[in-house]
């Protein structure tokens, strides 16, 4: 049985300006399938190779697959749906399947707008996909589709979701097949070396209101650090990888495991061969302030910090659990440890103004991170913050949900003015860094890395791919009133998805009402007992600790 995976060709002008990123998902899925006995597996990286629809169609016709699978985050969903539409037309007998975070939560939307999708794999794919492929190979598909957990599909006019599958409990049993990727094409521009994105942990215990990762992975699990280093050592030796970024939402959550990981890298001499970066929280930098130089010794050179917002009000709205003043101190600690620090700011909520944009710039310059990034708030349609803001969301063209396009329109700004304010921040920050900091501060690796980052920005700026400026027609402040984002206004939320959202919201509201009613009833009964009941010795009933007040609800 021949299986073909396709990575859809979607670019936004965001993260890809730093280079071509290897699609790790296909390596993890392929590794699991190979262990189950499937060996006829092929991969088409339409994004890295910039393949148009005709080229994808030709490759599919040549390969004649039995199964075609693709994946999508929210902004690439239409490209992924298009891949399977091409498959329907060119290889109609192949099973067409879709996975990824968007389809996991928005399966009713996807199956409504793209009925040619045969099946959606919801959640972590390794175990679900293996069970699905075994059913196909044994001739049990589609007869057994209702019995396989973690799927969604159409059954006549009905959209069906089977019960959720368990998360992968034994992460150490997952062995990705990195050989399926074209490694010579995955280059990290700042260092001019091959780049990988391995995975040490899955999940996150925090519930930032704008994020969906904690919902997708569900529970937090960590791999054996020695096995992770085994994998990295193999990537260095066999694929020539010189830089990697841990894919984890926050790899420093489990300090013990993270320290073991660093110790193992040092013990094998890998920091001389490969450098690496992570995303993490300000609070973890505070916690590990005495360990930062040790992390640098292990090869950690780049930390992206979720500082998120200059205004404390925004941090509170995002449930970030950090304070503005802590962000500045965390950046100082990282720079003192000779670790490059990138500050991430989220802009573009409804309360954004020219003054708040200016405030983020002033704070960025005052804090002095090595790099700064201003990301447009993107209301993922399956996050808590979207539910709070959905009455203010006017754009349902998911291809623009990419962190660089202003989906939300601030009350005091047009979208063009918002984009212009963000570009103004970028221009000032990086021009001053290029003139007064990067060429003159530090020597050797530090200077080379910073100038490499500047090269990546300059390359994207010259090609006008940065922030999709070429497509939006932005040429500077004089064009802010002429910017066109070309939203597809015909895109709406499918009726089936809306009904599901409303039902979920109703269930949540009823559950909250029941919890509140039970709390009130329990308090009333406790008060009655305290007022009218005494112990046999005549003593009055007391709450825990001997007090006469009930404990406050947390």
Coordinates of C-alpha atoms in Angstrom, one line a residue:
X1 CA 0.0 0.0 0.0
X2 CA 1.5 3.3 -1.1
X3 CA 1.1 6.3 1.2
X4 CA 1.9 9.9 0.1
X5 CA 2.2 12.8 2.4
X6 CA 2.0 16.4 1.1
X7 CA 3.0 19.6 2.9
X8 CA 0.8 22.4 1.5
X9 CA 2.4 25.4 -0.2
X10 CA 1.5 28.2 2.1
X11 CA 3.7 31.2 3.0
X12 CA 2.8 34.2 5.1
X13 CA 5.9 36.4 5.3
X14 CA 6.3 35.5 9.0
X15 CA 8.5 32.8 10.5
X16 CA 9.7 31.6 7.2
X17 CA 11.9 34.7 6.6
X18 CA 14.5 33.0 8.8
X19 CA 14.7 30.0 6.4
X20 CA 13.0 26.9 5.3
X21 CA 11.7 24.8 8.2
X22 CA 11.6 21.0 8.0
X23 CA 8.0 19.7 8.4
X24 CA 8.6 17.6 11.4
X25 CA 5.0 16.2 11.4
X26 CA 5.8 14.0 8.4
X27 CA 8.9 12.5 10.1
X28 CA 7.0 11.6 13.2
X29 CA 4.1 10.0 11.3
X30 CA 6.4 8.2 8.9
X31 CA 8.4 6.7 11.8
X32 CA 5.3 5.3 13.4
X33 CA 4.0 3.8 10.2
X34 CA 7.3 2.2 9.3
X35 CA 7.4 0.5 12.7
X36 CA 3.9 -0.9 11.9
X37 CA 5.2 -2.4 8.7
X38 CA 4.4 0.2 6.1
X39 CA 7.4 0.9 3.9
X40 CA 6.1 2.4 0.7
X41 CA 5.9 6.0 1.9
X42 CA 6.6 9.2 -0.1
X43 CA 6.7 12.9 0.7
X44 CA 5.9 16.0 -1.4
X45 CA 7.1 19.2 0.2
X46 CA 5.1 21.7 -1.8
X47 CA 6.0 24.6 0.5
X48 CA 9.8 24.3 0.5
X49 CA 9.9 23.5 -3.3
X50 CA 7.2 26.1 -4.1
X51 CA 5.1 23.7 -6.1
X52 CA 2.0 25.0 -7.8
X53 CA -1.2 23.0 -8.2
X54 CA -0.1 21.6 -11.6
X55 CA 3.2 20.3 -10.2
X56 CA 1.5 18.7 -7.2
X57 CA -1.1 17.1 -9.5
X58 CA 1.7 15.7 -11.7
X59 CA 3.6 14.2 -8.8
X60 CA 0.4 12.5 -7.5
X61 CA -0.3 11.0 -10.9
X62 CA 3.2 9.7 -11.1
X63 CA 3.1 8.2 -7.6
X64 CA -0.4 6.6 -7.9
X65 CA -0.9 6.5 -4.1
X66 CA -3.5 4.4 -2.3
X67 CA -3.6 7.0 0.5
X68 CA -2.9 10.8 0.5
X69 CA -2.5 12.7 3.7
X70 CA -1.8 16.4 4.4
X71 CA -1.9 18.7 7.4
X72 CA -2.9 22.3 8.2
X73 CA -2.6 25.0 10.7
X74 CA -5.4 27.5 10.4
X75 CA -3.8 29.8 7.7
X76 CA -2.9 26.8 5.5
X77 CA -6.2 25.1 5.7
X78 CA -7.5 26.1 2.2
X79 CA -4.2 25.0 0.6
X80 CA -4.5 21.7 2.4
X81 CA -8.1 21.3 1.2
X82 CA -7.0 22.1 -2.3
X83 CA -4.3 19.4 -2.2
X84 CA -7.1 16.8 -1.5
X85 CA -9.3 18.3 -4.1
X86 CA -6.6 17.8 -6.6
X87 CA -6.2 14.2 -5.4
X88 CA -9.9 13.7 -5.9
X89 CA -9.6 14.7 -9.5
X90 CA -6.3 13.1 -10.4
X91 CA -6.2 9.9 -8.2
X92 CA -9.9 9.4 -7.3
X93 CA -9.4 5.9 -5.9
X94 CA -7.0 7.1 -3.2
X95 CA -8.2 7.7 0.4
X96 CA -7.9 11.4 1.2
X97 CA -7.1 12.3 4.8
X98 CA -6.4 15.5 6.7
X99 CA -4.8 16.2 10.1
X100 CA -3.5 19.1 12.2
X101 CA -4.8 21.5 14.7
X102 CA -7.3 23.3 12.6
X103 CA -9.1 20.2 11.3
X104 CA -9.0 18.7 14.8
X105 CA -11.1 21.5 16.3
X106 CA -12.9 22.7 13.1
X107 CA -13.8 19.4 11.6
X108 CA -17.4 20.5 11.0
X109 CA -16.2 23.6 9.2
X110 CA -13.8 21.6 7.1
X111 CA -16.1 18.8 6.1
X112 CA -18.8 21.4 5.2
X113 CA -16.6 23.4 2.9
X114 CA -14.5 20.5 1.6
X115 CA -16.7 17.4 1.4
X116 CA -14.1 15.7 -0.7
X117 CA -12.0 15.1 2.5
X118 CA -12.6 11.5 3.3
X119 CA -11.4 11.5 6.9
X120 CA -9.9 13.8 9.5
X121 CA -7.4 12.6 12.1
X122 CA -8.2 14.6 15.2
X123 CA -5.3 15.1 17.7
X124 CA -1.9 13.5 17.9
X125 CA -1.6 11.5 14.8
X126 CA 0.9 8.7 15.4
X127 CA -1.3 6.1 17.0
X128 CA -4.6 7.1 15.3
X129 CA -3.1 7.1 11.9
X130 CA -1.4 3.7 12.4
X131 CA -4.8 2.2 13.4
X132 CA -6.4 3.9 10.4
X133 CA -3.8 2.6 7.9
X134 CA -4.1 -1.0 9.3
X135 CA -7.8 -0.8 8.7
X136 CA -7.3 0.3 5.1
X137 CA -4.7 -2.3 4.5
X138 CA -6.9 -5.1 5.9
X139 CA -9.9 -4.0 3.9
X140 CA -11.8 -2.9 7.0
X141 CA -12.2 0.7 5.7
X142 CA -14.8 2.2 5.6
X143 CA -16.7 -0.5 7.5
X144 CA -14.7 0.0 10.7
X145 CA -14.5 3.8 10.7
X146 CA -17.0 4.2 13.5
X147 CA -14.9 2.0 15.7
X148 CA -11.6 3.9 15.4
X149 CA -11.2 6.7 17.9
X150 CA -10.0 10.1 17.0
X151 CA -11.6 10.4 13.5
X152 CA -14.2 12.7 11.8
X153 CA -15.9 12.0 8.5
X154 CA -19.1 12.4 6.6
X155 CA -21.7 9.6 6.7
X156 CA -24.2 10.6 4.1
X157 CA -25.4 14.1 5.1
X158 CA -24.3 13.6 8.7
X159 CA -20.9 14.8 10.1
X160 CA -19.6 12.2 12.5
X161 CA -16.8 12.4 15.1
X162 CA -15.8 9.3 16.9
X163 CA -14.7 9.5 20.6
X164 CA -11.4 11.2 21.2
X165 CA -8.4 9.0 21.2
X166 CA -6.0 8.9 24.2
X167 CA -2.9 11.1 23.9
X168 CA 0.4 9.3 23.2
X169 CA 1.5 8.1 26.6
X170 CA 4.8 6.6 25.7
X171 CA 6.6 9.5 23.9
X172 CA 9.8 7.5 24.2
X173 CA 8.3 4.9 21.9
X174 CA 8.1 7.5 19.1
X175 CA 11.0 7.4 16.6
X176 CA 10.7 9.9 13.8
X177 CA 12.0 8.9 10.4
X178 CA 14.0 12.1 9.5
X179 CA 15.4 10.5 6.4
X180 CA 12.2 11.2 4.5
X181 CA 13.0 14.9 4.4
X182 CA 15.2 16.8 1.8
X183 CA 17.7 18.1 4.3
X184 CA 19.8 20.1 1.9
X185 CA 16.8 22.4 1.5
X186 CA 16.2 23.2 5.2
X187 CA 18.6 26.1 5.9
X188 CA 18.6 28.5 8.9
X189 CA 19.6 31.8 7.3
X190 CA 21.3 33.5 10.3
X191 CA 23.9 30.7 10.6
X192 CA 23.7 29.3 7.0
X193 CA 23.3 25.8 8.3
X194 CA 20.8 23.0 8.2
X195 CA 18.0 23.3 10.8
X196 CA 15.8 20.7 12.6
X197 CA 12.8 20.9 14.9
X198 CA 12.8 17.9 17.3
X199 CA 10.3 17.4 20.1
X200 CA 11.2 16.9 23.8
X201 CA 7.8 17.4 25.4
X202 CA 4.2 17.8 24.4
X203 CA 1.6 19.9 26.1
X204 CA 1.6 22.9 28.4
X205 CA 0.1 23.3 31.9
X206 CA -0.7 26.9 31.2
X207 CA -3.9 28.2 29.6
X208 CA -3.0 31.4 27.8
X209 CA -6.3 32.6 26.4
X210 CA -5.0 33.3 22.9
X211 CA -3.2 29.9 22.5
X212 CA -4.5 26.6 21.3
X213 CA -1.6 24.3 22.0
X214 CA -2.7 23.4 25.5
X215 CA -6.0 22.3 24.1
X216 CA -4.5 20.2 21.3
X217 CA -1.9 18.2 23.3
X218 CA -4.2 18.1 26.4
X219 CA -1.8 16.7 28.9
X220 CA 1.9 17.5 29.6
X221 CA 4.4 14.7 28.9
X222 CA 8.2 14.8 28.7
X223 CA 10.5 12.4 26.8
X224 CA 13.6 10.8 28.3
X225 CA 16.3 13.5 27.8
X226 CA 18.9 10.9 26.8
X227 CA 16.6 9.7 24.0
X228 CA 16.1 13.2 22.8
X229 CA 19.9 13.8 22.7
X230 CA 20.3 10.4 20.8
X231 CA 17.9 11.8 18.2
X232 CA 19.8 15.2 18.0
X233 CA 23.2 13.4 17.7
X234 CA 21.8 11.3 14.9
X235 CA 20.5 14.5 13.1
X236 CA 24.0 16.1 13.5
X237 CA 25.9 13.0 12.2
X238 CA 23.6 11.8 9.5
X239 CA 21.8 14.9 8.2
X240 CA 24.4 17.6 8.9
X241 CA 22.1 19.7 11.2
X242 CA 23.9 22.6 12.8
X243 CA 21.0 24.3 14.5
X244 CA 17.8 23.1 16.1
X245 CA 14.8 24.6 17.8
X246 CA 12.9 22.5 20.3
X247 CA 9.3 22.4 19.1
X248 CA 8.0 22.4 22.7
X249 CA 5.7 25.2 23.8
X250 CA 7.9 25.6 26.9
X251 CA 10.8 23.0 27.2
X252 CA 11.9 24.5 30.6
X253 CA 8.7 23.7 32.5
X254 CA 10.3 20.5 33.8
X255 CA 13.6 21.9 35.1
X256 CA 15.0 18.6 36.1
X257 CA 14.5 17.1 32.7
X258 CA 15.8 20.2 30.9
X259 CA 19.0 20.2 33.0
X260 CA 19.5 16.5 32.2
X261 CA 19.1 17.3 28.6
X262 CA 21.8 20.0 28.8
X263 CA 24.1 17.8 30.7
X264 CA 23.8 15.1 28.1
X265 CA 24.5 17.5 25.3
X266 CA 27.7 18.7 27.1
X267 CA 28.8 15.1 27.9
X268 CA 28.7 14.2 24.2
X269 CA 30.5 17.3 23.0
X270 CA 27.5 18.4 20.9
X271 CA 27.6 22.1 21.8
X272 CA 30.7 22.4 19.5
X273 CA 28.8 21.0 16.6
X274 CA 25.2 22.3 17.0
X275 CA 23.6 25.4 18.5
X276 CA 19.9 25.6 19.5
X277 CA 17.0 27.8 20.5
X278 CA 13.8 27.6 22.5
X279 CA 10.6 29.4 23.3
X280 CA 9.9 29.9 27.0
X281 CA 8.3 32.0 29.7
X282 CA 9.7 35.0 31.6
X283 CA 8.9 33.1 34.9
X284 CA 11.2 30.2 33.9
X285 CA 14.1 32.6 33.2
X286 CA 13.6 34.1 36.7
X287 CA 13.5 30.6 38.3
X288 CA 16.7 29.5 36.4
X289 CA 18.7 32.7 36.7
X290 CA 21.7 30.9 38.2
X291 CA 21.5 28.2 35.5
X292 CA 21.6 30.4 32.4
X293 CA 25.3 30.3 31.8
X294 CA 25.1 26.5 32.1
X295 CA 22.4 26.5 29.5
X296 CA 24.6 28.6 27.2
X297 CA 27.5 26.1 27.7
X298 CA 25.1 23.4 26.5
X299 CA 24.7 25.3 23.2
X300 CA 21.5 27.3 23.9
X301 CA 22.0 30.5 22.0
X302 CA 18.5 31.9 21.2
X303 CA 15.6 32.3 23.5
X304 CA 12.3 33.7 22.3
X305 CA 10.4 35.2 25.2
X306 CA 6.6 35.5 25.3
X307 CA 6.7 39.0 26.8
X308 CA 3.5 39.5 24.7
X309 CA 2.4 43.0 25.6
X310 CA 3.7 46.2 27.0
X311 CA 0.5 47.1 28.9
X312 CA -0.2 45.0 32.0
X313 CA -3.9 45.1 31.1
X314 CA -3.1 43.0 28.0
X315 CA -0.9 40.6 29.9
X316 CA -3.9 40.0 32.3
X317 CA -6.3 39.6 29.4
X318 CA -3.9 36.9 27.9
X319 CA -3.7 35.1 31.2
X320 CA 0.1 35.4 31.0
X321 CA 0.7 35.5 34.8
X322 CA 3.7 37.8 34.4
X323 CA 4.4 41.5 35.1
X324 CA 5.8 44.1 32.7
X325 CA 8.8 44.8 34.9
X326 CA 9.7 41.1 35.0
X327 CA 10.1 41.1 31.2
X328 CA 12.9 43.7 31.3
X329 CA 14.7 41.8 34.0
X330 CA 14.5 38.4 32.2
X331 CA 15.9 40.0 29.1
X332 CA 18.8 41.4 31.1
X333 CA 19.6 38.1 32.6
X334 CA 19.7 36.3 29.3
X335 CA 21.9 38.9 27.7
X336 CA 24.3 38.7 30.6
X337 CA 24.5 34.9 30.0
X338 CA 25.4 35.6 26.3
X339 CA 22.1 34.2 25.1
X340 CA 20.4 36.0 22.3
X341 CA 16.9 37.1 23.3
X342 CA 13.9 37.8 21.1
X343 CA 11.0 39.7 22.6
X344 CA 7.6 38.8 21.3
X345 CA 4.8 41.5 21.3
X346 CA 1.2 40.9 20.4
X347 CA -0.5 43.9 18.9
X348 CA -3.8 44.6 17.2
X349 CA -6.5 44.0 19.7
X350 CA -9.6 46.3 19.7
X351 CA -8.0 48.7 22.2
X352 CA -4.8 49.3 20.1
X353 CA -3.9 52.9 19.4
X354 CA -1.0 54.8 18.0
X355 CA 0.0 55.5 21.6
X356 CA 0.0 51.8 22.6
X357 CA 2.0 50.9 19.5
X358 CA 4.5 53.6 20.4
X359 CA 4.6 52.2 24.0
X360 CA 5.7 48.8 22.7
X361 CA 8.5 50.3 20.7
X362 CA 9.8 52.4 23.7
X363 CA 9.7 49.3 25.9
X364 CA 11.4 47.2 23.3
X365 CA 14.2 49.7 23.0
X366 CA 14.4 50.2 26.8
X367 CA 14.6 46.5 27.4
X368 CA 17.2 46.0 24.7
X369 CA 16.5 42.5 23.5
X370 CA 18.7 41.4 20.6
X371 CA 15.6 40.9 18.4
X372 CA 12.0 42.1 18.6
X373 CA 8.9 40.8 16.9
X374 CA 5.5 42.4 16.7
X375 CA 2.8 39.8 15.8
X376 CA -0.7 40.7 14.9
X377 CA -3.2 39.2 17.3
X378 CA -4.8 36.3 15.5
X379 CA -8.0 35.0 17.1
X380 CA -7.7 31.3 16.5
X381 CA -11.3 30.2 16.2
X382 CA -10.9 27.4 18.8
X383 CA -9.4 29.5 21.7
X384 CA -11.1 31.0 24.7
X385 CA -10.3 34.5 23.7
X386 CA -12.0 34.1 20.3
X387 CA -15.2 33.2 22.1
X388 CA -14.9 36.4 24.1
X389 CA -14.2 38.5 21.1
X390 CA -16.1 36.8 18.3
X391 CA -18.7 39.5 18.1
X392 CA -15.9 41.8 17.0
X393 CA -14.4 39.4 14.5
X394 CA -15.3 40.5 11.0
X395 CA -12.9 38.4 8.9
X396 CA -13.4 34.6 8.5
X397 CA -10.9 34.2 5.7
X398 CA -8.6 31.8 7.5
X399 CA -5.8 32.1 5.0
X400 CA -5.1 35.5 6.6
X401 CA -4.9 34.2 10.1
X402 CA -1.2 34.3 10.0
X403 CA 0.1 36.7 12.7
X404 CA 1.1 39.3 10.0
X405 CA -2.4 40.3 8.7
X406 CA -4.6 42.5 11.0
X407 CA -7.6 40.3 11.4
X408 CA -9.0 42.4 14.3
X409 CA -9.7 46.1 13.5
X410 CA -8.9 48.3 16.5
X411 CA -11.5 50.9 17.3
X412 CA -9.1 53.8 16.9
X413 CA -7.2 52.6 13.9
X414 CA -7.8 51.3 10.4
X415 CA -6.0 48.1 9.5
X416 CA -3.7 50.0 7.2
X417 CA -2.8 52.4 10.1
X418 CA -2.2 49.4 12.4
X419 CA 0.2 47.8 9.8
X420 CA 2.0 51.1 9.3
X421 CA 2.5 51.4 13.1
X422 CA 4.0 48.0 13.3
X423 CA 6.3 48.6 10.3
X424 CA 7.4 51.9 11.9
X425 CA 8.4 49.9 15.0
X426 CA 10.3 47.4 12.9
X427 CA 12.1 50.1 10.9
X428 CA 13.2 52.1 14.0
X429 CA 14.3 49.1 16.0
X430 CA 16.3 47.3 13.4
X431 CA 17.8 50.4 11.8
X432 CA 19.2 51.5 15.1
X433 CA 20.4 48.0 15.9
X434 CA 22.1 47.7 12.5
X435 CA 23.8 51.1 12.8
X436 CA 24.8 51.1 16.4
X437 CA 24.7 47.6 17.9
X438 CA 25.1 44.5 15.6
X439 CA 28.4 45.4 13.9
X440 CA 30.1 46.8 17.0
X441 CA 29.0 44.8 20.0
X442 CA 30.5 41.5 20.7
X443 CA 32.9 39.4 18.6
X444 CA 33.0 36.1 16.9
X445 CA 29.8 34.1 17.1
X446 CA 27.7 36.9 18.6
X447 CA 28.4 39.3 15.8
X448 CA 28.1 36.6 13.1
X449 CA 24.7 35.5 14.5
X450 CA 23.3 39.0 14.8
X451 CA 24.5 40.0 11.3
X452 CA 22.9 36.8 10.0
X453 CA 19.6 37.7 11.6
X454 CA 19.9 41.1 9.9
X455 CA 20.6 39.4 6.6
X456 CA 17.4 37.4 6.9
X457 CA 15.4 40.6 7.6
X458 CA 17.0 42.4 4.7
X459 CA 16.5 39.6 2.3
X460 CA 12.8 39.3 3.1
X461 CA 12.4 43.1 3.0
X462 CA 14.1 43.4 -0.4
X463 CA 11.9 40.7 -1.8
X464 CA 8.9 42.3 -0.1
X465 CA 7.9 38.9 1.4
X466 CA 8.3 40.2 5.0
X467 CA 4.8 40.6 6.5
X468 CA 3.3 39.9 3.1
X469 CA 4.0 43.5 2.2
X470 CA 4.2 42.9 -1.5
X471 CA 0.7 41.3 -1.6
X472 CA -0.8 44.0 0.6
X473 CA 0.7 46.8 -1.4
X474 CA 2.4 48.5 1.5
X475 CA 5.3 50.8 0.5
X476 CA 5.6 53.0 3.6
X477 CA 3.7 55.6 5.5
X478 CA 2.4 57.2 2.3
X479 CA 0.6 54.0 1.4
X480 CA -1.1 53.3 4.7
X481 CA -4.5 54.4 3.4
X482 CA -4.1 52.3 0.2
X483 CA -3.2 49.0 1.8
X484 CA -5.4 46.1 0.5
X485 CA -5.5 42.8 2.4
X486 CA -7.9 41.2 -0.1
X487 CA -9.9 39.3 2.4
X488 CA -12.2 36.7 0.9
X489 CA -15.5 38.0 2.2
X490 CA -17.4 35.0 1.0
X491 CA -15.8 32.9 3.7
X492 CA -18.1 32.4 6.7
X493 CA -18.4 30.0 9.6
X494 CA -20.3 26.9 8.5
X495 CA -23.7 26.4 10.0
X496 CA -22.7 23.0 11.5
X497 CA -19.7 24.6 13.2
X498 CA -21.8 27.5 14.5
X499 CA -24.3 25.0 16.0
X500 CA -21.5 23.1 17.6
X501 CA -20.0 26.3 19.1
X502 CA -23.4 27.4 20.4
X503 CA -24.1 24.0 21.9
X504 CA -20.7 24.0 23.6
X505 CA -21.3 27.5 24.9
X506 CA -24.7 26.6 26.3
X507 CA -23.3 23.5 28.0
X508 CA -20.5 25.6 29.5
X509 CA -22.9 28.2 30.7
X510 CA -25.3 25.6 32.3
X511 CA -22.4 23.9 34.0
X512 CA -21.2 27.2 35.4
X513 CA -24.7 27.9 36.7
X514 CA -24.9 24.5 38.3
X515 CA -21.6 25.0 40.0
X516 CA -22.6 28.3 41.4
X517 CA -25.9 27.0 42.6
X518 CA -24.2 24.1 44.4
X519 CA -21.7 26.5 46.0
X520 CA -24.5 28.8 47.2
X521 CA -26.5 25.8 48.6
X522 CA -23.5 24.4 50.4
X523 CA -22.7 27.8 52.0
X524 CA -26.4 28.2 53.1
X525 CA -26.4 24.7 54.7
X526 CA -23.1 25.3 56.4
X527 CA -24.3 28.5 57.9
X528 CA -27.5 26.8 59.1
X529 CA -25.5 24.0 60.7
X530 CA -23.1 26.5 62.3
X531 CA -26.0 28.6 63.7
X532 CA -28.2 25.8 65.1
X533 CA -26.0 22.8 65.9
X534 CA -23.8 22.3 68.9
X535 CA -21.5 19.4 69.9
X536 CA -22.5 17.1 72.8
X537 CA -20.3 19.0 75.1
X538 CA -22.1 22.2 74.2
X539 CA -19.3 23.6 72.1
X540 CA -20.2 25.6 69.0
X541 CA -19.3 24.1 65.6
X542 CA -16.2 25.6 64.1
X543 CA -14.7 25.6 60.6
X544 CA -11.3 24.0 59.9
X545 CA -8.7 25.6 62.1
X546 CA -11.2 26.7 64.8
X547 CA -12.5 29.8 63.0
X548 CA -16.2 30.8 62.7
X549 CA -16.1 31.8 59.0
X550 CA -16.3 29.5 56.0
X551 CA -13.3 29.2 53.7
X552 CA -13.4 31.6 50.8
X553 CA -13.9 29.9 47.4
X554 CA -10.7 29.8 45.4

